[in-house]
Coordinates of C-alpha atoms and ligand atoms in Angstrom, one line a residue:
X1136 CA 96.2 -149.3 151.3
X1137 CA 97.4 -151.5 148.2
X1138 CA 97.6 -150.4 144.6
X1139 CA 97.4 -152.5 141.8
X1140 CA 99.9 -151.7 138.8
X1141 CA 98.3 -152.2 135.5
X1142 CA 100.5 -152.7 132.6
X1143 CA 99.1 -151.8 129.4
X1144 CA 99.1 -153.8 126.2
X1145 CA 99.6 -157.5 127.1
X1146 CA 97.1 -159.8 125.2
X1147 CA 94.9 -161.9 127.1
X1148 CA 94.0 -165.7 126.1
X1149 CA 93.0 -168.7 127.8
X1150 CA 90.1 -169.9 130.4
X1151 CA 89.1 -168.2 133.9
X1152 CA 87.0 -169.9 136.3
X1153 CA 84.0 -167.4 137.5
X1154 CA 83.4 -167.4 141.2
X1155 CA 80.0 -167.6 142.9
X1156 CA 77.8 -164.5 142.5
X1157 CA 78.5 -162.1 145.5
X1158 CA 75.1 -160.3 145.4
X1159 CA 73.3 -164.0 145.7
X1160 CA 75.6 -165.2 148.6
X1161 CA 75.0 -162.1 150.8
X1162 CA 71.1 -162.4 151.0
X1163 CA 71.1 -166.2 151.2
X1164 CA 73.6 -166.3 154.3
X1165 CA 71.6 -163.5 155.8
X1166 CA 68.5 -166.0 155.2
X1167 CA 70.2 -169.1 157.7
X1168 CA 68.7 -166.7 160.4
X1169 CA 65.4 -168.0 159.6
X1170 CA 65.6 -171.1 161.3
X1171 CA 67.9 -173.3 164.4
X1172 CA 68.5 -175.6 162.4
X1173 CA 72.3 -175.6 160.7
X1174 CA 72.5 -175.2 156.7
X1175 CA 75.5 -175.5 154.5
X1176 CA 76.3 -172.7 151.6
X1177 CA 79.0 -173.9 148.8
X1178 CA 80.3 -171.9 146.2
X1179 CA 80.9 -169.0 148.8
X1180 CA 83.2 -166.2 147.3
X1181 CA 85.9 -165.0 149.0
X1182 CA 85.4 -161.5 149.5
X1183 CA 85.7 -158.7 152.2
X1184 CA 81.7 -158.1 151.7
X1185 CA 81.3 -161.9 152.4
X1186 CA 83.7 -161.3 155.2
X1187 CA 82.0 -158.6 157.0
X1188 CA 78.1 -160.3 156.7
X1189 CA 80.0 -163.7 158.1
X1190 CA 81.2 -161.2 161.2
X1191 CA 77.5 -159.6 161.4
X1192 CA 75.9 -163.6 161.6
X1193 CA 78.3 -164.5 164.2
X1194 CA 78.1 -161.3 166.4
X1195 CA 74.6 -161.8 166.2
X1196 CA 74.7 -165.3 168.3
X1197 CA 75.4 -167.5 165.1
X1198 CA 77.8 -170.5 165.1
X1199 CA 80.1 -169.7 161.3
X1200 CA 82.4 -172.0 160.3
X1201 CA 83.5 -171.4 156.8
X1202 CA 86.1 -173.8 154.6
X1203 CA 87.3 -172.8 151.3
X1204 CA 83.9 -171.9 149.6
X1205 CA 81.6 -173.6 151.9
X1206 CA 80.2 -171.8 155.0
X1207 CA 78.0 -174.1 157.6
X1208 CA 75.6 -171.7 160.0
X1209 CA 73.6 -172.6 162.7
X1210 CA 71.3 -169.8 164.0
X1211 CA 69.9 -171.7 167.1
X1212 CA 70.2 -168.9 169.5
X1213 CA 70.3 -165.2 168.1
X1214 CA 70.1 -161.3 169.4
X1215 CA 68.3 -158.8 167.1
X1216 CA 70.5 -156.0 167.5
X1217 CA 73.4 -155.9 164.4
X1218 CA 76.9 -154.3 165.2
X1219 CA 77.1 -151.0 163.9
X1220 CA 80.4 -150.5 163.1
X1221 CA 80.3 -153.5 160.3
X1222 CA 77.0 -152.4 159.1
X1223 CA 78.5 -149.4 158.5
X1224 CA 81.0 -150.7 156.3
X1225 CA 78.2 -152.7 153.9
X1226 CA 75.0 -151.5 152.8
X1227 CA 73.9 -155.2 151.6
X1228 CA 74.0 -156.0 155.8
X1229 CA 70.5 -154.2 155.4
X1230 CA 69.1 -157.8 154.3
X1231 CA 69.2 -158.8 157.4
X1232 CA 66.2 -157.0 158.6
X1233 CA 63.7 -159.2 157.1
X1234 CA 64.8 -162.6 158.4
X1235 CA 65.2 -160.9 162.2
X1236 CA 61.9 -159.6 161.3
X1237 CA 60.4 -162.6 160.1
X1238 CA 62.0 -165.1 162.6
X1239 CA 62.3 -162.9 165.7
X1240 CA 59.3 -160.0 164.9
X1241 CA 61.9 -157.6 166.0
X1242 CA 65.2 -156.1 164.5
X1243 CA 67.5 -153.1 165.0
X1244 CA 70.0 -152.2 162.3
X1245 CA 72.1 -148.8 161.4
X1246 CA 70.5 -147.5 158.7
X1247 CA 73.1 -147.8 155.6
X1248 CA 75.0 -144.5 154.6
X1249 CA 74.9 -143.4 150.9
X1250 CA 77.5 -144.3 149.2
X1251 CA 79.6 -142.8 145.6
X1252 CA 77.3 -144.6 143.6
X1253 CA 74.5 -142.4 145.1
X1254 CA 71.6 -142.5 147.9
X1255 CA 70.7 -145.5 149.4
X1256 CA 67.5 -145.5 150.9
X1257 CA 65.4 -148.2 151.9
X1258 CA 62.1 -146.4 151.7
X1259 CA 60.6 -149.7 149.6
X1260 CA 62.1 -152.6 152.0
X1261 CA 60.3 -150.8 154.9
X1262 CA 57.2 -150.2 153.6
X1263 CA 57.2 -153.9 152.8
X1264 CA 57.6 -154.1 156.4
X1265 CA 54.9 -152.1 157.6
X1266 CA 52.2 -153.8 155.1
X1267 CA 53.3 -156.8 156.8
X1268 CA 52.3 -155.4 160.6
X1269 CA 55.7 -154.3 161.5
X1270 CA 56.1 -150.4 163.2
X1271 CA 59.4 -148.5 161.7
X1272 CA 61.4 -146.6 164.0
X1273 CA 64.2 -144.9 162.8
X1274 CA 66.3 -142.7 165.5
X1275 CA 70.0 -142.3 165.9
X1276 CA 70.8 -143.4 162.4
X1277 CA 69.4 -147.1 163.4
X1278 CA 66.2 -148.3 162.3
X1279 CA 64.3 -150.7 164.1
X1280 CA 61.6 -152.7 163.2
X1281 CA 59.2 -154.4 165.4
X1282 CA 55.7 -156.8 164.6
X1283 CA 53.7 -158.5 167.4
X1284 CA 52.4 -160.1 164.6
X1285 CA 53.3 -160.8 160.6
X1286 CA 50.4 -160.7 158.4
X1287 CA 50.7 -161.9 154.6
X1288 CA 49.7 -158.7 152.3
X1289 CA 49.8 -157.5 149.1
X1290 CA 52.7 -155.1 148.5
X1291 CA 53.9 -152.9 145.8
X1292 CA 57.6 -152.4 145.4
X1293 CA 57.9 -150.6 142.5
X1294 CA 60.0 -147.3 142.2
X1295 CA 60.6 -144.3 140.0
X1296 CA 64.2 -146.5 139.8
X1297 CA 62.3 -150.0 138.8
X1298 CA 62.7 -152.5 141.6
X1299 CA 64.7 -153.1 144.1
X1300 CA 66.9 -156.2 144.5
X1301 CA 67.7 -156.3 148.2
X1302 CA 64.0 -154.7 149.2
X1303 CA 62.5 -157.9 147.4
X1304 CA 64.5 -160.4 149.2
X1305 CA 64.0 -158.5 152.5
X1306 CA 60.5 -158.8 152.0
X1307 CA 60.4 -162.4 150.8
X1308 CA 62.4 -163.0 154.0
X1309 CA 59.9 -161.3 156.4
X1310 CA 56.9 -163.2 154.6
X1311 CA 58.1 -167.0 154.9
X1312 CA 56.9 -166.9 158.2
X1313 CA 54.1 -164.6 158.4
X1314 CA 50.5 -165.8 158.9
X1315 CA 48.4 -166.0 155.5
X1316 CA 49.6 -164.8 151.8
X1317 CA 51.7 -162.1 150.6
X1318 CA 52.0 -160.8 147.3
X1319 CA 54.6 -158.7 146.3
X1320 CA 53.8 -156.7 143.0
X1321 CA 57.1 -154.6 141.1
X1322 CA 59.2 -157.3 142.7
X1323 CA 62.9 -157.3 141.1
X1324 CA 63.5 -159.6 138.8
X1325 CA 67.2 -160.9 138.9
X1326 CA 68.5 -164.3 139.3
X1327 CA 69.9 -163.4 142.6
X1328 CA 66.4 -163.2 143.9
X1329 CA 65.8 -166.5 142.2
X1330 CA 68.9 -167.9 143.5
X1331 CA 67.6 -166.6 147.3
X1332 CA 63.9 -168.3 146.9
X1333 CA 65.4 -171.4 145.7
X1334 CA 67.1 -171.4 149.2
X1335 CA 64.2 -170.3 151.0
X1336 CA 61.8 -172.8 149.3
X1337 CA 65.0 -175.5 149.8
X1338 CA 64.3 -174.3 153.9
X1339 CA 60.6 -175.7 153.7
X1340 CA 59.0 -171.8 152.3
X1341 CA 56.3 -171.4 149.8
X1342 CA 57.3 -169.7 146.9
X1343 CA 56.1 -168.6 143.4
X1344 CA 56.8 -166.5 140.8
X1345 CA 60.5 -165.4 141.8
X1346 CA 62.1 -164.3 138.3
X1347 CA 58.7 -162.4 137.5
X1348 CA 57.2 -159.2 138.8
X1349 CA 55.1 -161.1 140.7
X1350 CA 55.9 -163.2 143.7
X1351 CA 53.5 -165.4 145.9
X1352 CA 54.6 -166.3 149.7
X1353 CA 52.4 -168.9 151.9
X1354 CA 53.8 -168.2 155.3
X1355 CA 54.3 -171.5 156.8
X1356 CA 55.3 -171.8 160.2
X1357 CA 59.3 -173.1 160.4
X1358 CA 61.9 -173.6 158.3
X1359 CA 64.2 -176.4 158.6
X1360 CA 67.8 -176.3 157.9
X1361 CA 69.2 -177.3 153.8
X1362 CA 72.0 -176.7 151.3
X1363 CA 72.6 -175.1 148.4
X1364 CA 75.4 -173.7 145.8
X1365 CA 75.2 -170.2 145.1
X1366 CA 74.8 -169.6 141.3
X1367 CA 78.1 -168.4 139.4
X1368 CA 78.5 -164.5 139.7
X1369 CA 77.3 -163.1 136.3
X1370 CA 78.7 -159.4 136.8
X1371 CA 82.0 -161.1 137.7
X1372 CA 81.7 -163.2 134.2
X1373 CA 80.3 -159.8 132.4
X1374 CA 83.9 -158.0 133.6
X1375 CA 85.5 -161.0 132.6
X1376 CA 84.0 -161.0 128.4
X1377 CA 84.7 -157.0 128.8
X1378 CA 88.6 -157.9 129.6
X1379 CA 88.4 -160.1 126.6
X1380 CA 86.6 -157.6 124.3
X1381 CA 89.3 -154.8 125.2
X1382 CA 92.3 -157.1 125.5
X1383 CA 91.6 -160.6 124.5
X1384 CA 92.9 -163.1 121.6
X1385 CA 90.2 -166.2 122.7
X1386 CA 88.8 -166.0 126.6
X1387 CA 86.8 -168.8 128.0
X1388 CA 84.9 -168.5 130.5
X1389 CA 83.9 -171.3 132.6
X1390 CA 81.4 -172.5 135.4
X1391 CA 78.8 -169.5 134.0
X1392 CA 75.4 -169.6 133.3
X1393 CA 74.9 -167.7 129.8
X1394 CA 70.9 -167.3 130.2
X1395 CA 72.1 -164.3 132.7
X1396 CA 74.6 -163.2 130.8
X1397 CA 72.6 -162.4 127.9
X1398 CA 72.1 -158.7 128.4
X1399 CA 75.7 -158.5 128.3
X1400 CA 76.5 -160.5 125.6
X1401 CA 74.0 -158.9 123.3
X1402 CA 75.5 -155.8 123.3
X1403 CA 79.1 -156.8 123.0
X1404 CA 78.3 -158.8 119.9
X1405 CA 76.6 -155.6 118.1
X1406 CA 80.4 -154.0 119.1
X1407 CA 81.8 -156.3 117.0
X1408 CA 83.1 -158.8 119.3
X1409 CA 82.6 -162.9 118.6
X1410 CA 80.7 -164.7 121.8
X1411 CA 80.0 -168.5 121.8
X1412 CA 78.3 -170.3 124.5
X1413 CA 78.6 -173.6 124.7
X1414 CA 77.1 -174.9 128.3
X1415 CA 78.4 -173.6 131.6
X1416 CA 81.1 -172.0 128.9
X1417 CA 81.1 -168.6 127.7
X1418 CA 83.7 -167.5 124.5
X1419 CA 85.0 -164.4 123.3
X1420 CA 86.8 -163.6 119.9
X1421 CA 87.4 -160.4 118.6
X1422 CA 85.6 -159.6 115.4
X1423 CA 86.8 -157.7 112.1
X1424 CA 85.7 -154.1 113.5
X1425 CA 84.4 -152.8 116.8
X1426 CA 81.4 -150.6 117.0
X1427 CA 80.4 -148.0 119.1
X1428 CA 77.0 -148.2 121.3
X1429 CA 74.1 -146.8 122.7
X1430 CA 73.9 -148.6 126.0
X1431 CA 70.7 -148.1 129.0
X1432 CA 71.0 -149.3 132.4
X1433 CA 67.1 -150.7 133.5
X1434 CA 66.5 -153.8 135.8
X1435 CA 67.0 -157.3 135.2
X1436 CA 66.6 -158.6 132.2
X1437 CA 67.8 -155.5 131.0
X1438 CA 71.6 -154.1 130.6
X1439 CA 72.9 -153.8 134.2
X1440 CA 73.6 -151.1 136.1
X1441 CA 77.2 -152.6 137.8
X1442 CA 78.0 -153.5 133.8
X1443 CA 78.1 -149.8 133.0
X1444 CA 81.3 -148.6 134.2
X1445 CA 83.1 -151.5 132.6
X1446 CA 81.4 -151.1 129.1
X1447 CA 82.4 -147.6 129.2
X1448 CA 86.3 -148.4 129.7
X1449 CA 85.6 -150.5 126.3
X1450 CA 83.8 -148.0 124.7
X1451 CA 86.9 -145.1 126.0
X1452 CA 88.6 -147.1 123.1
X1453 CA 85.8 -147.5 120.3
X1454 CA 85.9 -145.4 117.4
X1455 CA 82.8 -143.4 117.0
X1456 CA 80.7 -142.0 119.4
X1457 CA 78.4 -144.5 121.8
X1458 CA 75.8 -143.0 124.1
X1459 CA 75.5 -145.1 128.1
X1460 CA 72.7 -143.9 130.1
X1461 CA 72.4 -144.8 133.4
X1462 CA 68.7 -145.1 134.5
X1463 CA 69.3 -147.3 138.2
X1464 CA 71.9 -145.0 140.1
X1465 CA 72.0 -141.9 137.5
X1466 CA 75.3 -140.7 139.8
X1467 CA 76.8 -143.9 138.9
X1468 CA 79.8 -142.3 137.0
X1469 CA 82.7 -142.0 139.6
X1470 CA 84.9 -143.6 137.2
X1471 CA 85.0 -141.0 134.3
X1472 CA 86.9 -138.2 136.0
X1473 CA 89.5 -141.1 136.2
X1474 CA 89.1 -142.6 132.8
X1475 CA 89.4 -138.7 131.7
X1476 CA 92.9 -138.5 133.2
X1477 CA 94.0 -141.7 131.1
X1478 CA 92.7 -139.8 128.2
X1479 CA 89.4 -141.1 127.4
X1480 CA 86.9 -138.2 125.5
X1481 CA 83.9 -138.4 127.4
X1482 CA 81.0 -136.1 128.4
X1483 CA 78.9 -136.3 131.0
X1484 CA 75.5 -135.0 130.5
X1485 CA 73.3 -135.7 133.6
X1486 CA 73.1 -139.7 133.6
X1487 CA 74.0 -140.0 129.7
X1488 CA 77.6 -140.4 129.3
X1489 CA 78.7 -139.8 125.5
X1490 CA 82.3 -141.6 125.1
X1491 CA 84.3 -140.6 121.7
X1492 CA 86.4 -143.2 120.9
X1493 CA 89.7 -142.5 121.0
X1494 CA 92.9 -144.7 119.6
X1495 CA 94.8 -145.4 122.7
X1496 CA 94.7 -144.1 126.7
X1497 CA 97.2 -144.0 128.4
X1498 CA 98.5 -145.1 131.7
X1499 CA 98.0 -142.8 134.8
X1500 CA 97.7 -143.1 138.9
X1501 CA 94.1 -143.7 139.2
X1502 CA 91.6 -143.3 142.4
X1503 CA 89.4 -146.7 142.4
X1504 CA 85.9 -145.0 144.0
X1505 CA 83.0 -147.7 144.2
X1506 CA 83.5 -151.6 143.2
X1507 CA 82.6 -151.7 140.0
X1508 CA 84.1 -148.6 139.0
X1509 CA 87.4 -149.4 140.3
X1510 CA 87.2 -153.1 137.9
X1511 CA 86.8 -150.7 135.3
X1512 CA 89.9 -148.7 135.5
X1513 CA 91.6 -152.0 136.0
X1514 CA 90.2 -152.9 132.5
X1515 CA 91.0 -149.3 131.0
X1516 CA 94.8 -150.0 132.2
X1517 CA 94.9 -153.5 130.0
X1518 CA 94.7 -151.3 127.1
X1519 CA 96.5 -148.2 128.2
X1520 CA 99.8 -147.3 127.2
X1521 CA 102.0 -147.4 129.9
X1522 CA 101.4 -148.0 133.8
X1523 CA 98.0 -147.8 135.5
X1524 CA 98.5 -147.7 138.9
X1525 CA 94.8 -148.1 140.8
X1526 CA 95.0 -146.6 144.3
X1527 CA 92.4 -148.0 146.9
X1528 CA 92.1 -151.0 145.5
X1529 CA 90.4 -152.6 148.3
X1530 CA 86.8 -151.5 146.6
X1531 CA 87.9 -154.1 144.2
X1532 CA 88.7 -156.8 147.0
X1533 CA 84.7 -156.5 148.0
X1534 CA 83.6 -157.8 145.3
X1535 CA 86.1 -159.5 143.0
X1536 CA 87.9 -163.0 144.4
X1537 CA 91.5 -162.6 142.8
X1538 CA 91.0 -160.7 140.2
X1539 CA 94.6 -159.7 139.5
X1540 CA 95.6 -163.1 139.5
X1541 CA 93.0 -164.4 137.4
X1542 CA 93.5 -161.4 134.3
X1543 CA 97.5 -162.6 134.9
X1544 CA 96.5 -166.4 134.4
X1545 CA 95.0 -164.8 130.9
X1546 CA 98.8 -163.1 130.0
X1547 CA 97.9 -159.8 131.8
X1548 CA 101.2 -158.2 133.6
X1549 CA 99.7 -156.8 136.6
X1550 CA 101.4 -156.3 140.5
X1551 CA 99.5 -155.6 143.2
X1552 CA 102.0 -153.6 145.8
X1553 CA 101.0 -154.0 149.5
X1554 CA 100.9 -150.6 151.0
Ligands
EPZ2966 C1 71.6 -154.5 144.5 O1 71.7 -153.4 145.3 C2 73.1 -154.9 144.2 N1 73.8 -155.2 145.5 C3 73.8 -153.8 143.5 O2 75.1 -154.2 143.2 C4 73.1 -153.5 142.2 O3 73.7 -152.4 141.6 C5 71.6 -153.1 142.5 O4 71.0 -154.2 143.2 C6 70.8 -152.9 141.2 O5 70.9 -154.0 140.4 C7 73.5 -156.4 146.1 O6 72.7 -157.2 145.7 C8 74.3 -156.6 147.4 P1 68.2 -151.7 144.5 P2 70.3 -152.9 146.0 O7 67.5 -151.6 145.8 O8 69.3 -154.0 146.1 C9 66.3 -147.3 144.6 C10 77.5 -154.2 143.2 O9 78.2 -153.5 142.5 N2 65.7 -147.8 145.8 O10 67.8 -152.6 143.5 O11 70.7 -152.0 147.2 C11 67.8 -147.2 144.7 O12 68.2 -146.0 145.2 C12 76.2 -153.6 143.8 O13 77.6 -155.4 143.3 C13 64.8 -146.9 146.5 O14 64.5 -145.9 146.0 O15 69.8 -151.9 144.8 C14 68.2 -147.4 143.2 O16 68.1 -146.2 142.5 C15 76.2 -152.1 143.7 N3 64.2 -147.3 147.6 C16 67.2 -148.4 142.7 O17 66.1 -148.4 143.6 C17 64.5 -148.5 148.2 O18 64.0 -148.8 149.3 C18 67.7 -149.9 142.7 O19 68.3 -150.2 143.9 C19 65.5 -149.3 147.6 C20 66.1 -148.9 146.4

C-alpha cells in the first residue's frame, strides 16, 4: 500500500484548480441507467470511487467509455443484479437501486457494510421505495427490490440524523418514471442533489424544489439521453482553504462555486483567516490572530460533516480551546487518536471533540482510516515539525484527484512512496 511523506513547515502560495465534486458525479453516472439512450458527463474526477461505479455500470450491460474527465454511457441493454464484490468496496454504489428500480421495477444490490465513519443503513432510501409500490427483500446481505408497478407518493425522509443525501437521490431516481406525483418531504438539501436533478430534468424528468426540503417529481414516461458538467467539488475546495488557513501565504482557488462554500468560509473567517471571492475564485490570507471555534456538523446549508476532521487539524494548532460537535456521523472521529500521536490536546467527549490549541505538532507515522480523515492528517503534517508519514493512503485516492501534487504545486514538500 503507498504512504505519503508529509514534510512539515513549507509555506503554501499560489492557485489550485478544484476538481469536479465526487459525491455529485457518483449519483449522476448511476442516473444514465434511466434511459437507452447515450449521455455524456464532463468534469468527471479521477478517483478510485469513480472508478469502481464506472466498473458497476459496465458489468451491469453498460457501454463506458471515459476520456480525461468526460465519460459517454449508453444503458440500452442492462441486468438488475450489481456485482458484489465492487459494491462491497463503495457504499455510494447503493444509488443505484433507484434508477434499476425506476427503469427496470426490479434491482438486487449487496447491502453496504458500515464503515469507520459509523453505520450505514439505508432504512430511509427503502422506505422511499416501498411508498412507491416496491417489496424489500433483504437476505444474504443483498437487498432486492421489486415493483410491478411505481406509484408517485408522498414520502417523508427525515431522520433523527436530518436527511439523507444518497436516500434523496435514490428516491428521486425511482420517481422520474413512476405513474402520478411524488412528494418527498425532509429531502436533503445539498447541491449535489441539485446538481443530480439538473441532470435528471436535463434527461426530460419533472422536477421541483431540489435545494429545498421539499421536492416535487411528475413521473413522465422516458427519459432521453443529455449532457452535463458536474459542479466543482466543494469539500475538495473546503480542504483546499483549510491547507491555506494552516499553511498558506495567499491560496487561490479556482473553478469553485463560493455560494457552497459558504458554511466553510464563515467559520474560517471568525478564526481569523482573510477569504475573498471573486467569481468562480476563492482567496485565502492569513489574518493578524487566529481564533479558536465552536464548530456543529448539521446538513446542508449547515457546517459539513466531511469538513470536520479537516477543521479539527486547524484547530490542533489554535490557541485556546474550540468545541466541534459532530451531529451527522457522531463516530466520525477516526482521526484524533492519530492527530493525538502528532501531539494535538484533544478530548473526546461522545460526538464533541474539545481541541486545546497547542504551538506546534509534530511529525509521526500516521494510520489514514476513512477519506476525509486521512486529508486531514495530510493537512496536520503541513504544519508538523518533522516527517508525517500517512500509511494507507489509498482512502485519500477515493476521493481526492492528486492531491499531493496539487499541495506541492502550492510549495508543499510532500513524496508519495509506492509500496
Ligand atoms: C453522503 O453520504 C456523502 N457521500 C457523504 O460523504 C456525506 O458525509 C453524507 O452524504 C452526509 O453529508 C456521497 O454523497 C457519496 P446520508 P450518504 O444518507 O448519503 C443516516 C465523503 O466523505 N441515515 O446523508 O450515505 C446516516 O447514518 C462521504 O465524501 C439513516 O439513518 O449519507 C447518517 O447518520 C462520507 N438511514 C445520516 O443519516 C438512511 O437510510 C446522513 O447520512 C440513510 C442515512
Amino acid at each position: 500500500m503507498d504512504k505519503i511523506l508529509v514534510h512539515g513547515g513549507r509555506r503554501l502560495r499560489g492557485n489550485v484548480k478544484i476538481s469536479g465534486s465526487k459525491n455529485s458525479a457518483l449519483p449522476i453516472l448511476a442516473a444514465t441507467l434511466l434511459t437507452k439512450e447515450p449521455c455524456t458527463i464532463s468534469r468527471v474526477p479521477d478517483l478510485s470511487d469513480i472508478h469502481y461505479m464506472l466498473t458497476i455500470l459496465s458489468e451491469l450491460g453498460c457501454e463506458v467509455e471515459r476520456a480525461s474527465g468526460t465519460v459517454q454511457i449508453r444503458a440500452e441493454k442492462i441486468t438488475t443484479q450489481a456485482p458484489y464484490d465492487i459494491v462491497r468496496k463503495m457504499r455510494a454504489s447503493v444509488c443505484i437501486l433507484g434508477p434499476l428500480l425506476g427503469r427496470e421495477h426490479e434491482a438486487t444490490v449487496s447491502l453496504p457494510g458500515g464503515c469507520v465513519i459509523g453505520d450505514r443503513p439505508i432504512d430511509l432510501h427503502l422506505r422511499g421505495f416501498e411508498s412507491l409500490g416496491a417489496a424489500v427483500k433483504v437476505s444474504g446481505g443483498n437487498v432486492k427490490v421489486l415493483a410491478p408497478k411505481l406509484t408517485g407518493a408522498t414520502i417523508s425522509l427525515r431522520s433523527t440524523f436530518g436527511s439523507t443525501v444518497l436516500g434523496t437521490g435514490n428516491v428521486m431516481m425511482a420517481a422520474v418514471l413512476a405513474d402520478g406525483t411524488t412528494v418527498i418531504d425532509g429531502a436533503a438539501e445539498e447541491p449535489e442533489v441539485v446538481d443530480l436533478a439538473n441532470f435528471l430534468i436535463a434527461m426530460g424528468a419533472k422536477i421541483e424544489g431540489a435545494g429545498t426540503r421539499t421536492i416535487t417529481i411528475e413521473g413522465v414516461k422516458e427519459l432521453h439521453g443529455a449532457e452535463h458538467e458536474v459542479i466543482p467539488d466543494r469539500i475538495e475546495a473546503g480542504t483546499f482553504l483549510v491547507a491555506g488557513a494552516i499553511s498558506g501565504d495567499e491560496v487561490t482557488l479556482h473553478r469553485v462555486n463560493p455560494e457552497h462554500l459558504q458554511a466553510v468560509i464563515s467559520p474560517l473567517r471568525e478564526a481569523g483567516f482573510h477569504i475573498e471571492s471573486n467569481g468562480s475564485k476563492v482567496s485565502i490570507a492569513p489574518g493578524t490572530k487566529r481564533r479558536p471555534l465552536k464548530l456543529d456538523t448539521i446538513p446542508y446549508p449547515g457546517f459539513p460533516t466531511d469538513m470536520q476532521a479537516q477543521m479539527c487539524a486547524l484547530l490542533a494548532n489554535t490557541d485556546g480551546i474550540s468545541v466541534v460537535s459532530e451531529h451527522v456521523f457522531p463516530n466520525r472521529f477516526m482521526h484524533v487518536a492519530e492527530l493525538k500521536r502528532m501531539g494535538a490536546n484533544i478530548d473526546l467527549q461522545g460526538a464533541t471533540a474539545v481541541i486545546t490549541g497547542v504551538t506546534q505538532l509534530s511529525g509521526a507515522p500516521v494510520m489514514a482510516s476513512d477519506l476525509r480523515a486521512s486529508a486531514a492528517l495530510v493537512l496536520a503534517g503541513l504544519q508538523a515539525d518533522g516527517i508525517t508519514e500517512v500509511n494507507r493512503v489509498y482512502h485519500i485516492d477515493r476521493g481526492y484527484e492528486s492531491i499531493d501534487e496539487k499541495l506541492n504545486e502550492l510549495g508543499a514538500e510532500i513524496e508519495r512512496v509506492k509500496a
